């Protein structure tokens, strides 16, 4: 990142004066994730002017982009060279940015097989609460020099600083893709996913909703074809979906424009919420009221429910995971699962280490951070 | 040290926690713990403790915390950067007795193991279920998962399957003050900041791991390895970039130069082409049909990039023989030189040939030989500088040679350590890679986990004073002080 960049200098000045005046800053990209996490507060710090792909070398499998670059632009540039973001980050609105993708740390349908955003974050430049522009990690695949700040910042919801630029590992697109559909109840679908997951099959994504399991295979064409035939034959009624229908389906899950994820004003008013439960894939069906969509081979369970927060949090914790309140009329119960005392102490220490004046996205992750 | 009365009092207090035999304090007993795999650095600890319960670890940490005694965690001691080098006033905490595999879950494809379990033992326990643990550092027979977590260890197959950080779901252990803590979970993510990613690769500076939950993956049906010879290192380096550019992610992609090949061949008789200037090992794994298709594509790219000879393994025995030389590269180097120093920087792949040429120049400049083995697919270099440690002059030149390689790597857009860690060995080079503000940020991060600074003090992050002195030394040796390095 060039230190003389006028946009960067402007941001540094904003941060320095915010620090001096104890002014909260709400770091903003495309604003597509405003509804997620706790309510944003503070003066907007618009990262979008800091945009553009700084370097891209397909043979190095690395792209470096500034925070305000739109995901649409980044993915288009990668697609021209037959490469992609293997973790399929959600695109909840057209203007969503690379900085927001890293700050939110959310991954899409392929997460269980391909890895999460943080697995592909190689390095980043961070503007911390001292107004310092710092670079951690780099553009190479293997790097253990110093603590892994890049991955710590990934998914931090901006509480440690403003992401200015990031280097991401990219991968070639899979040569062949096929989507299969099966009619299976929840427990049978979960059992099938576990059995298939323990075998060397080119499983790439899965989604179960309303008694229907869809599975995406991706990899070498011969392997996808072979596995497709085998899995279709293993479950009566198993069928291959057409490519267009399949791609629309996966986009609707990845980008959450499937109606399952939307709550009307009336539904919110009567207390219906959207919950994200991240649990071990081996967790049996959760005995909860509401409607469910399961991803990641059983490890991610979305619930639309009016059940109280305590019930949802306990169900996730009992299973060995955690529950996030994603959409709701209000989030008094906290968007994220509460932390233990030791973990919270480390979080507070990290906040103080990066942003001692507490100016960046205060309260967006947890109260007091 | 704050309240401690004397070493004797401290040992008496330890004896209330641990049985006799689990505390080593006499010089002759602590001697085996004086160094790790980086034998050039040695230090005698205050004592070595070998607890075998979590309650004992908790009590040891609380005692040390109360008395201000440093703690240096230690697995098998195979680390190559001095990360487990004892502290002269500290306790070396061996996790050797934490060697139980607690659970293998064949359905969820995970295993929960104690931190002293050997890397290879995990895969051996998982094999009956058709699963294995992917990261495979060359020392996998001996090194422990706790050490792998500390160093974010890689291996020859991490190009396709990732490093330790990509294959660990959770770490359970203790903070410096003896508080129990859990990072990550059995799910694919955890609430809050990603502390797990921060702890992995933190070289024992942030917490002590006692249990690790790892991800297991299905054993591939078949793996085959191509051995390709090249008449010059440039075409071998270019072949590596071409393979990746063609959209293939090999299961392993390694490069050895001529002298390394000769040393390895003499050591294990792997069947290497001794005439080649460089050889590549390029592996494909998966189902029979996938591997056949991919091997075909690999051979085409390797031929086009000028391979003079290509051999494909036709049996598992032959495949393992191809790899045996590579996996024994370090001991083989011990056979051709009294001592060697292994470097570990990473550079963009396209710079491989340029780096090999630069190293040739350095051999002349420092008057020492160097053999090269690279995790070429990741751009991770392991040049082995050959020297005689009993000769102080050679040792001095060796250190300068090593620093030159690391700093050249940083100038090429790389990093001073890819998988071995900073430890004590690369402290000076950290001054070159990171600015003062970045190093201070690292120190504040460390303090968030370990405010008293008792875990592995003096490692990983150099003090500002040390960097200032190193800057002056550079000028003294007539090298550039690098005031304005390109950042990346």
Coordinates of C-alpha atoms in Angstrom, one line a residue, chain B residues 259-260 262-264 266-268 328-340 371 384 386-387:
Chain B
X259 CA 23.8 -31.1 -4.9
X260 CA 20.8 -31.8 -2.7
X262 CA 23.2 -36.1 -4.8
X263 CA 23.3 -35.9 -1.0
X264 CA 19.8 -37.4 -0.7
X266 CA 23.7 -41.1 -1.2
X267 CA 21.6 -41.2 2.0
X268 CA 18.5 -43.2 0.9
X328 CA 15.4 -37.1 4.4
X329 CA 16.9 -34.0 2.9
X330 CA 18.0 -32.5 6.2
X331 CA 19.7 -35.6 7.7
X332 CA 21.2 -36.2 4.3
X333 CA 22.8 -32.8 4.5
X334 CA 24.3 -33.8 7.8
X335 CA 26.1 -36.5 5.8
X336 CA 28.0 -34.0 3.6
X337 CA 28.8 -31.3 6.1
X338 CA 29.6 -31.2 9.9
X339 CA 26.7 -28.8 10.4
X340 CA 24.0 -27.1 8.3
X371 CA 22.2 -27.1 -1.0
X384 CA 20.7 -25.6 3.8
X386 CA 26.8 -26.0 5.0
X387 CA 29.3 -25.0 7.6

